[in-house]
PDB file of C-alpha atoms in Angstrom:
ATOM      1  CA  UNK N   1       2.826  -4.291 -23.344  1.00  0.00           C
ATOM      2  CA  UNK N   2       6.323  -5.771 -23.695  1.00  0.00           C
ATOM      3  CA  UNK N   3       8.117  -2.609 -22.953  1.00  0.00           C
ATOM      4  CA  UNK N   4       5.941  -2.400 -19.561  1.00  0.00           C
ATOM      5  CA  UNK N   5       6.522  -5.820 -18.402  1.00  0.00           C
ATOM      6  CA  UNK N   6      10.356  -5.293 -19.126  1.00  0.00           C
ATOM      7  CA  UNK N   7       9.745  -1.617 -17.079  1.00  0.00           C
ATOM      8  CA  UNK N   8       8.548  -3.715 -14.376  1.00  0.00           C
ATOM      9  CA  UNK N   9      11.509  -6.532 -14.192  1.00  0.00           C
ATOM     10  CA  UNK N  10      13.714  -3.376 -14.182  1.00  0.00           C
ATOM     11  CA  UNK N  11      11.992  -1.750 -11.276  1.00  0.00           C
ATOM     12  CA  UNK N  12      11.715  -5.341  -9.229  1.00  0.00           C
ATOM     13  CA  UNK N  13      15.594  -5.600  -9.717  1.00  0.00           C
ATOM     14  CA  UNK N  14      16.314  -2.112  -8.702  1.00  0.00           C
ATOM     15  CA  UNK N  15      13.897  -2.382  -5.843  1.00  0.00           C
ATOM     16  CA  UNK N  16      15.579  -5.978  -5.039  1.00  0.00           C
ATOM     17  CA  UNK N  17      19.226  -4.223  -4.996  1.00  0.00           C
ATOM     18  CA  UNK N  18      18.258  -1.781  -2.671  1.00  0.00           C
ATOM     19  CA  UNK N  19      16.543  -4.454  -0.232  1.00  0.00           C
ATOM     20  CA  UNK N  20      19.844  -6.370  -0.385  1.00  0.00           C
ATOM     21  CA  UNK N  21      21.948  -3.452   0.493  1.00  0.00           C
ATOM     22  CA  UNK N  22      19.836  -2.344   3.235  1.00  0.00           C
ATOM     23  CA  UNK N  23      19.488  -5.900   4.706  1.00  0.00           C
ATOM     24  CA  UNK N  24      22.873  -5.099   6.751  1.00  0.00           C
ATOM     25  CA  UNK N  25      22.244  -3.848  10.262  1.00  0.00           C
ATOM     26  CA  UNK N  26      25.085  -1.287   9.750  1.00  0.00           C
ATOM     27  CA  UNK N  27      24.376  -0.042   6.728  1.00  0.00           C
ATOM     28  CA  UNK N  28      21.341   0.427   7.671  1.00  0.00           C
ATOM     29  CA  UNK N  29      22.325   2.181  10.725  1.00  0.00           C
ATOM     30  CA  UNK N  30      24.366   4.510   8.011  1.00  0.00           C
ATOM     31  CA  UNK N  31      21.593   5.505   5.653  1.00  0.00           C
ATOM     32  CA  UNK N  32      19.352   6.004   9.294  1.00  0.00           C
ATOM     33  CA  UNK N  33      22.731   8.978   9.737  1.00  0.00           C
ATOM     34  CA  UNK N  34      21.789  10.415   6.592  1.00  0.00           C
ATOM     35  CA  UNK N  35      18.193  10.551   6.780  1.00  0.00           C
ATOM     36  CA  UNK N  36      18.471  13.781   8.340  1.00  0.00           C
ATOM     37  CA  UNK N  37      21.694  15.390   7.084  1.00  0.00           C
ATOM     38  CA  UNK N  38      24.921  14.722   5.647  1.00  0.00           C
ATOM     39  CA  UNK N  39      28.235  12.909   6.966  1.00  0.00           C
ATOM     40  CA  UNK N  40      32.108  12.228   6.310  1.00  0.00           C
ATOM     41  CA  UNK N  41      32.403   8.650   5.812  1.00  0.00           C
ATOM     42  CA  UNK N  42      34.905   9.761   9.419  1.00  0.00           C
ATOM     43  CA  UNK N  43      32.166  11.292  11.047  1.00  0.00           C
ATOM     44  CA  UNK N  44      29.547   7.958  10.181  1.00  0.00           C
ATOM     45  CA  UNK N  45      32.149   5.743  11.894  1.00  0.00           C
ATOM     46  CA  UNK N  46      32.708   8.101  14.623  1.00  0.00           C
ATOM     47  CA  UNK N  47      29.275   7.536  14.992  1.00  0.00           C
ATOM     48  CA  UNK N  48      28.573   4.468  14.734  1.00  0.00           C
ATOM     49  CA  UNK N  49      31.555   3.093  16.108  1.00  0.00           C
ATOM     50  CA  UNK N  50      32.899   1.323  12.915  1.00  0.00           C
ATOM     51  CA  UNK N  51      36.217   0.990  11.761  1.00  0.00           C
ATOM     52  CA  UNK N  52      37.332   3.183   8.845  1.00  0.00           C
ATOM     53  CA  UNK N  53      37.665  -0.198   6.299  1.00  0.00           C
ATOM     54  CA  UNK N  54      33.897  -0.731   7.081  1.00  0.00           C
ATOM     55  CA  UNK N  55      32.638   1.720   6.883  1.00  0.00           C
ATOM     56  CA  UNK N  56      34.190   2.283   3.184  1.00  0.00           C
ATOM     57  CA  UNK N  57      33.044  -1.493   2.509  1.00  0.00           C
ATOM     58  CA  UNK N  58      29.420  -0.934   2.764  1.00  0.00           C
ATOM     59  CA  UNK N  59      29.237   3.087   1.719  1.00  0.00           C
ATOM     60  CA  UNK N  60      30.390   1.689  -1.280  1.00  0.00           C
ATOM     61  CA  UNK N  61      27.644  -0.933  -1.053  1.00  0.00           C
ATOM     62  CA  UNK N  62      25.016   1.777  -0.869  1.00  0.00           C
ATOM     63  CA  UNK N  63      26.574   3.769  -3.766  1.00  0.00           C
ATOM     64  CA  UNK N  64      26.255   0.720  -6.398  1.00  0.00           C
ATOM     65  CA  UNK N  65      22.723   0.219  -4.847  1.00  0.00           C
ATOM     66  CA  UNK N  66      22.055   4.156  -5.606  1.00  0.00           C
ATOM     67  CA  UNK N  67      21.392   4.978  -2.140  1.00  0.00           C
ATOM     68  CA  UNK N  68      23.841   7.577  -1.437  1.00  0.00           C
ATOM     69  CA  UNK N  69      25.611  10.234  -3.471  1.00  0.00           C
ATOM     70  CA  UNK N  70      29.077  11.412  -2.458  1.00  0.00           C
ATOM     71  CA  UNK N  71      29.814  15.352  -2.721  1.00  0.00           C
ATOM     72  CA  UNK N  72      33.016  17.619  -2.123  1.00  0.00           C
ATOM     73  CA  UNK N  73      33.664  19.435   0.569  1.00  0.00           C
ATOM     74  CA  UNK N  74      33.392  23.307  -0.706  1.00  0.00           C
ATOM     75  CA  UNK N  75      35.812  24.161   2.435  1.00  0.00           C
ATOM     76  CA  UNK N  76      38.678  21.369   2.782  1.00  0.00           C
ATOM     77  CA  UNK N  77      38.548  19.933  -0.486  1.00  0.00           C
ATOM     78  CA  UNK N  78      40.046  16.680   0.397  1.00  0.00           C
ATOM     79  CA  UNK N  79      36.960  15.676   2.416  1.00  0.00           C
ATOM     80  CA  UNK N  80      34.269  14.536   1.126  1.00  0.00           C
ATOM     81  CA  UNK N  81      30.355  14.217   2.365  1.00  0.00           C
ATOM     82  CA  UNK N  82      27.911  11.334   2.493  1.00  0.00           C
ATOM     83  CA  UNK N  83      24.626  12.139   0.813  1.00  0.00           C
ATOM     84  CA  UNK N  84      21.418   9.905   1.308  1.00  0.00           C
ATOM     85  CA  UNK N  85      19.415   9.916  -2.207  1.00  0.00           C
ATOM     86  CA  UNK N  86      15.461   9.973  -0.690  1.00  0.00           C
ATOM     87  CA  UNK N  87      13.774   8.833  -3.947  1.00  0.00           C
ATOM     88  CA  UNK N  88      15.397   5.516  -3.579  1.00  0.00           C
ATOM     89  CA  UNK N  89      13.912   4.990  -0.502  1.00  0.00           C
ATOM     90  CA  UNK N  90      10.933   6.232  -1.810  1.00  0.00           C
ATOM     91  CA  UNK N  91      11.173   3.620  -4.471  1.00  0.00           C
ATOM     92  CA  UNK N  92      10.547   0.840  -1.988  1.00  0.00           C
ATOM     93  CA  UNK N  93       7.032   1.669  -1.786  1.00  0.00           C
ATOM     94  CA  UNK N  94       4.675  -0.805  -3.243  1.00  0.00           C
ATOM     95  CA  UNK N  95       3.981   0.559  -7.239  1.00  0.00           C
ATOM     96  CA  UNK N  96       0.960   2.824  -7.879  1.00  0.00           C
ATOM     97  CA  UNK N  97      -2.323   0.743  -9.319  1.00  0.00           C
ATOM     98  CA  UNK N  98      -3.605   1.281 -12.504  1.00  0.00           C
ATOM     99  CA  UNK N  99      -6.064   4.771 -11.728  1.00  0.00           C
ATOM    100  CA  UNK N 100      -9.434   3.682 -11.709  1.00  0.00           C
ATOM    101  CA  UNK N 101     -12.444   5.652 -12.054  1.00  0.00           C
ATOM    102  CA  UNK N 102     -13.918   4.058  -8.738  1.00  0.00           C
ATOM    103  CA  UNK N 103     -13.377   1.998  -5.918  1.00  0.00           C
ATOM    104  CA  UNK N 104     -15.817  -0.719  -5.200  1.00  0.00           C
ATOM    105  CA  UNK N 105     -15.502  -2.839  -2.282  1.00  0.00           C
ATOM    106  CA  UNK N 106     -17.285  -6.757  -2.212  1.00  0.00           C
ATOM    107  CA  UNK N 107     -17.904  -8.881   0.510  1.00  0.00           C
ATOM    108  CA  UNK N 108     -21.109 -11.777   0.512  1.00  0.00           C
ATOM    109  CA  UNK N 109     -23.932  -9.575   2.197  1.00  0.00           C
ATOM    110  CA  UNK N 110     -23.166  -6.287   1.509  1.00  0.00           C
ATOM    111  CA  UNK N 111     -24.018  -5.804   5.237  1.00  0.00           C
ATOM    112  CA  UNK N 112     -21.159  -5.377   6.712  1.00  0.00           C
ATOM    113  CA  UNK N 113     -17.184  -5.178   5.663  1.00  0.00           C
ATOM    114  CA  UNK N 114     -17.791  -3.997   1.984  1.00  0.00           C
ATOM    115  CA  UNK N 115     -20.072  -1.351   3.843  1.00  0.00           C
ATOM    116  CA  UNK N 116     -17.764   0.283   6.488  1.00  0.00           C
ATOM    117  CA  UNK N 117     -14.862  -0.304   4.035  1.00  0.00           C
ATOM    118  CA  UNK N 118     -16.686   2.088   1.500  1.00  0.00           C
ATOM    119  CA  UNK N 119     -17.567   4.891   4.402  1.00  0.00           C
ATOM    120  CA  UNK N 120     -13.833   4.939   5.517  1.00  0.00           C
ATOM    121  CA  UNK N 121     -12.606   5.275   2.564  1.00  0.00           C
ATOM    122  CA  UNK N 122     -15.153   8.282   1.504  1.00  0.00           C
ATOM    123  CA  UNK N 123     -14.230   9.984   5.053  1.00  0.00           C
ATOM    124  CA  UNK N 124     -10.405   9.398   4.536  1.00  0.00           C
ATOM    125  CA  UNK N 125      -9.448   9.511   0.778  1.00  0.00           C
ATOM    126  CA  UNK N 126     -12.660  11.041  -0.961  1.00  0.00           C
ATOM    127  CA  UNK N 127     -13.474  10.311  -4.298  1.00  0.00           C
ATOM    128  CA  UNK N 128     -15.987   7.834  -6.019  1.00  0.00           C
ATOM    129  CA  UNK N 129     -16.955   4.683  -4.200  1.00  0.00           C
ATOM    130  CA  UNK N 130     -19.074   2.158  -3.504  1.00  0.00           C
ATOM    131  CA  UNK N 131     -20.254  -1.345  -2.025  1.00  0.00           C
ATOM    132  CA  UNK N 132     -21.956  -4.401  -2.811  1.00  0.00           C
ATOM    133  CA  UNK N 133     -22.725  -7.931  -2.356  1.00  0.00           C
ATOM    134  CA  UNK N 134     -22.643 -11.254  -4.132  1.00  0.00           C
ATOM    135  CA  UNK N 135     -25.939 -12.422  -2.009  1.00  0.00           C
ATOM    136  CA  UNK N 136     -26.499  -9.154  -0.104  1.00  0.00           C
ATOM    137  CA  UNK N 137     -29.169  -8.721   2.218  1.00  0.00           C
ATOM    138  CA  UNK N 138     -31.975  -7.172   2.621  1.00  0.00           C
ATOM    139  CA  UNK N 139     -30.160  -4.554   5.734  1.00  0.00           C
ATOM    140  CA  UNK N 140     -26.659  -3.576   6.800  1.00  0.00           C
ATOM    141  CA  UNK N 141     -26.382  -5.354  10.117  1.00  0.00           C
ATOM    142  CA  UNK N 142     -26.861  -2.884  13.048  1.00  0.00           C
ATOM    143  CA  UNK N 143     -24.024  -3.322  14.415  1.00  0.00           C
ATOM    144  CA  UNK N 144     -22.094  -2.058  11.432  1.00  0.00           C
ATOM    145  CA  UNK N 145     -24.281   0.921  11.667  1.00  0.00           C
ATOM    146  CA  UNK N 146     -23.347   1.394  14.869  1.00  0.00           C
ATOM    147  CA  UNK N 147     -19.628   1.063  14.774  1.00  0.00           C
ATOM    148  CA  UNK N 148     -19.700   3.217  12.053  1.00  0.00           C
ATOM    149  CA  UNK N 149     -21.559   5.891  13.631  1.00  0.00           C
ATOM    150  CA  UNK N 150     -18.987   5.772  16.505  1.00  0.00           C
ATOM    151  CA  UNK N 151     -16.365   6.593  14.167  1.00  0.00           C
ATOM    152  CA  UNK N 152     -18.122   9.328  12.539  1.00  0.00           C
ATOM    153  CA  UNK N 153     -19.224   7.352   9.499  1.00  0.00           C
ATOM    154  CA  UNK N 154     -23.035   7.276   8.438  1.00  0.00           C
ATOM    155  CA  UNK N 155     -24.143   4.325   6.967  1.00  0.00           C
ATOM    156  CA  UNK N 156     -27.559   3.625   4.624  1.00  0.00           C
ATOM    157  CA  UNK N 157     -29.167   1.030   6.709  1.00  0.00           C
ATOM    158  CA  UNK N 158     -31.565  -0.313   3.466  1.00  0.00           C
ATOM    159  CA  UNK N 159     -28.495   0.363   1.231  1.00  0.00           C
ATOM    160  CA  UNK N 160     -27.615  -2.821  -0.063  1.00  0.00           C
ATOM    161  CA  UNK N 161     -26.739  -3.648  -3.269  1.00  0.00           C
ATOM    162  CA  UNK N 162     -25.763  -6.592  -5.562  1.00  0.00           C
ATOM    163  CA  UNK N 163     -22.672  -6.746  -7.146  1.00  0.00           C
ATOM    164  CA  UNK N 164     -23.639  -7.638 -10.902  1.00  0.00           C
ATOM    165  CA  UNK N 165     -25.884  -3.747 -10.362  1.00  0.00           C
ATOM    166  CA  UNK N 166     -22.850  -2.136  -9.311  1.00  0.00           C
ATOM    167  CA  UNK N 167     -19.586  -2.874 -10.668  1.00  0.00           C
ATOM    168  CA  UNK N 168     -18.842  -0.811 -14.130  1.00  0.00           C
ATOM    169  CA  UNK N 169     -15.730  -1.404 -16.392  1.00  0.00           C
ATOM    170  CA  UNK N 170     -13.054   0.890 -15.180  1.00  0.00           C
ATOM    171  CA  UNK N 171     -13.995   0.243 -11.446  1.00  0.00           C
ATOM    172  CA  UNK N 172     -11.073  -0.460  -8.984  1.00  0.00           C
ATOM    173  CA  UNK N 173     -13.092  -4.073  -7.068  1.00  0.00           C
ATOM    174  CA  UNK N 174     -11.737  -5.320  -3.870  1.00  0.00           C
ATOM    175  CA  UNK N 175     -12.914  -8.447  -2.174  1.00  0.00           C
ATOM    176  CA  UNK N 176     -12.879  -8.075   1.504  1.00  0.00           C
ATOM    177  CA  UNK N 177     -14.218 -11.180   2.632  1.00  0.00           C
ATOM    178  CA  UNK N 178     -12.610 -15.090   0.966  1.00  0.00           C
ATOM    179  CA  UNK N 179     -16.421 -15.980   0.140  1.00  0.00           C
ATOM    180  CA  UNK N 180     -16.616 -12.806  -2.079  1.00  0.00           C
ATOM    181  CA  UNK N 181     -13.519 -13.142  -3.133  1.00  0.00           C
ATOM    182  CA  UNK N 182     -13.759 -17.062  -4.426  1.00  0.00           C
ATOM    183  CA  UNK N 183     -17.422 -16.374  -5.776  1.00  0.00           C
ATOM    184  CA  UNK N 184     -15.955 -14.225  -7.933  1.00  0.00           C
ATOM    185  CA  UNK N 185     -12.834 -15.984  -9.090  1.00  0.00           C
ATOM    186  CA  UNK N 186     -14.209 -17.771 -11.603  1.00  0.00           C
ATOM    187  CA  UNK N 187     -14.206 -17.248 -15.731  1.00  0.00           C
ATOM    188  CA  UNK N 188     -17.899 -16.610 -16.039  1.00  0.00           C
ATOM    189  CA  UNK N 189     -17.985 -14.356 -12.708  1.00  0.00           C
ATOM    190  CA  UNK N 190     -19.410 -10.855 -13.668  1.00  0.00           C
ATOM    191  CA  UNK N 191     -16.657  -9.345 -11.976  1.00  0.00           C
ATOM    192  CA  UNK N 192     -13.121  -9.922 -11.023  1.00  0.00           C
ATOM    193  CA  UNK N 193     -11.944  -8.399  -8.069  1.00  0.00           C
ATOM    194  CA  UNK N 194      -8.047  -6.799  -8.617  1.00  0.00           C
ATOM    195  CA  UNK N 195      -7.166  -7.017  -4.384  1.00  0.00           C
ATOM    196  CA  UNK N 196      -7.966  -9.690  -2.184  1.00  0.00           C
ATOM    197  CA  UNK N 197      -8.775  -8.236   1.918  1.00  0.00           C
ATOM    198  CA  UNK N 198      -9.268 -11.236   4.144  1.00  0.00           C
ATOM    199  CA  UNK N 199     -11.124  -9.939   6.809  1.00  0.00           C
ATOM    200  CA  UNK N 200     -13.099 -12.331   9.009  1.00  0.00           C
ATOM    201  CA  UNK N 201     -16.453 -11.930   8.919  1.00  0.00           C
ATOM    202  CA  UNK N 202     -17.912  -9.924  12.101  1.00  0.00           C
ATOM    203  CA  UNK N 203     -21.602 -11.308  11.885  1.00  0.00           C
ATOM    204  CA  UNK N 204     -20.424 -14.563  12.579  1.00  0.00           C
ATOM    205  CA  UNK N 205     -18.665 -13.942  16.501  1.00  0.00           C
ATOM    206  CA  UNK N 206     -22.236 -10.804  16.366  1.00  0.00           C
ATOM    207  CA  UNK N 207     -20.534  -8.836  19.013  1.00  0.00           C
ATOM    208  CA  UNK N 208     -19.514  -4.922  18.989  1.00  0.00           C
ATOM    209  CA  UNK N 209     -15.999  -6.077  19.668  1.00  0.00           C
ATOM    210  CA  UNK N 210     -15.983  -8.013  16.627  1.00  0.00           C
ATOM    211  CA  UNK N 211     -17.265  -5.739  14.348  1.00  0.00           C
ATOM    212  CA  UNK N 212     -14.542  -3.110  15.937  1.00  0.00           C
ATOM    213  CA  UNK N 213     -12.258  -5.511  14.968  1.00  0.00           C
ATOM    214  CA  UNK N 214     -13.428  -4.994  11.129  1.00  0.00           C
ATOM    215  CA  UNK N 215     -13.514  -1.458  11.308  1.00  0.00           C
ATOM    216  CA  UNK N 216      -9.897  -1.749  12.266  1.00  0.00           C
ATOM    217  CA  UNK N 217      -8.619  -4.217  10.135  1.00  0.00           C
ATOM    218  CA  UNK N 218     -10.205  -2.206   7.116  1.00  0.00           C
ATOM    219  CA  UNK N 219      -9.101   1.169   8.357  1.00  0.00           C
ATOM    220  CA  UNK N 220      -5.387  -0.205   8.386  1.00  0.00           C
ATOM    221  CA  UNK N 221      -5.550  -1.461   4.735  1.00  0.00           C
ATOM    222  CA  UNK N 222      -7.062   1.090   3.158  1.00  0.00           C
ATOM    223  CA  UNK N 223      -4.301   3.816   4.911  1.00  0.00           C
ATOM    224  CA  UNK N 224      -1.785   1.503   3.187  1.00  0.00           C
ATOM    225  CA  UNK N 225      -3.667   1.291  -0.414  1.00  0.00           C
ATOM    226  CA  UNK N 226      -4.001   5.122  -0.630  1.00  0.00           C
ATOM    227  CA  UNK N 227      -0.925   6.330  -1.607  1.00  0.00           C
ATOM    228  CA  UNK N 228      -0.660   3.621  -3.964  1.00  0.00           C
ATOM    229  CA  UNK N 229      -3.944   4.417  -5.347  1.00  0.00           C
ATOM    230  CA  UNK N 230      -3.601   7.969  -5.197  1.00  0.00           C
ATOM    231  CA  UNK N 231      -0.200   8.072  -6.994  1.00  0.00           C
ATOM    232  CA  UNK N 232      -1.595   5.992  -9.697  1.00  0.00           C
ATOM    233  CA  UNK N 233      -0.768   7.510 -12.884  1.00  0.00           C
ATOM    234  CA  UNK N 234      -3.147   8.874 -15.655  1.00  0.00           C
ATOM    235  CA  UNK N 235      -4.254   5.274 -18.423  1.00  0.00           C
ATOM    236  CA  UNK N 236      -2.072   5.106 -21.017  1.00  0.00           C
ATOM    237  CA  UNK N 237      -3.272   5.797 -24.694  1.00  0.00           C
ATOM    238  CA  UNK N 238      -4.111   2.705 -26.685  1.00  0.00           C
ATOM    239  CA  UNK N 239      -3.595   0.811 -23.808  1.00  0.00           C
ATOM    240  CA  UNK N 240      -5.131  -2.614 -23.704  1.00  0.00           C
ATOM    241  CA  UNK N 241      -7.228  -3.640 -21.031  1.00  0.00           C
ATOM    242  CA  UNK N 242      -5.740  -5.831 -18.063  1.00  0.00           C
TER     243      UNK N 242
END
């Protein structure tokens, strides 16, 4: 457990290094040059209009941060070629979750949020999942059903579940409503949700346009959890639970 927390620290400095060096408008301006091929620290100026001093200033900037690579010319070995490293980049990208055997999203009434946020993510990622509710209702409200059906989902109008029948060790929970997510917060809750998704709660306004305004606000979050959920890697051996 130590050695992960001190592979963490590592990765928040690295991560932090490269934020820093990239938090110059002109160099990033130079690693946007590089993105699709390489440059003479001449040609990056030429460019960019920078003088040759600063443009050696903050190359050199990038290199420490392990942004860019320089290479020799294999024609006029005196020059020398500006090389953008894409992994560090890649780097910045939030770190994969722990892999979880399912995804189950929460919200109070299992009628509406934790419902469409469970069909989106079965049309767009695949894989096991499922909803519930801390007091859920006896329906999903019709007007999830139906903003769901204009998007191509189907939803289980009498499909309602509670929470405490759902949720299995090993489960990936997300709370995507604050009343889910503070039921739940406590010591002797039966589950403990790992994200947080405040999304207001549609019924509330009861219009299609609210409810459309759900469906979007869990559409966007769950295209920005999916790499990091599908790049999770396998669970560790002897691993303790979180």
């Amino acid at each position: 457990m130590i050695e992960s927390m001190n592979a963490e620290l590592s990765s928040l400095r690295m991560r932090a290094r490269v934020h820093a060096a990239l938090g110059d408008p002109a160099r990033l301006a130079i690693v946007d040059t590089l993105v699709l091929g390489d440059a003479s620290p001449g040609e990056v100026g030429q460019q960019l209009g920078l003088p040759t001093n600063l443009v050696a200033h903050h190359v050199k900037v990038l290199q420490d941060a392990g942004l860019v690579t320089r290479t020799r010319s294999e024609g006029d070995r005196r020059r020398t070629y500006l090389r953008l490293v894409p992994e560090v980049l890649a780097s910045l990208a939030p770190p994969a979750l722990d892999r979880a055997e399912r995804v189950v999203f929460v919200c109070t009434h299992n009628s509406a949020r934790s419902q469409l946020a469970a069909a989106l993510w079965r049309d767009r990622v695949g894989g096991a999942v499922a909803s519930a509710g801390t007091h859920p209702a006896q329906r999903v409200h019709p007007r999830a059903v139906k903003v769901a059906h204009r998007h191509g989902l189907a939803l289980d109008p009498a499909g309602t579940a509670h929470v405490a029948d759902v949720v299995h060790d090993g489960d990936l929970v997300i709370a995507v409503c604050d009343n889910a997510h503070e039921d739940l917060a406590g010591p002797d809750a039966p589950v403990h949700p790992k994200l947080h998704w405040s999304v207001p709660d549609p019924a509330r306004v009861d219009t299609d346009a609210a409810f459309e305004a759900a469906y979007t606000d869990l559409a966007d979050r769950i295209t920005r959890l999916a790499p990091a959920a599908s790049a999770a890697p396998p669970p560790r051996t002897g691993s303790l639970p979180s």
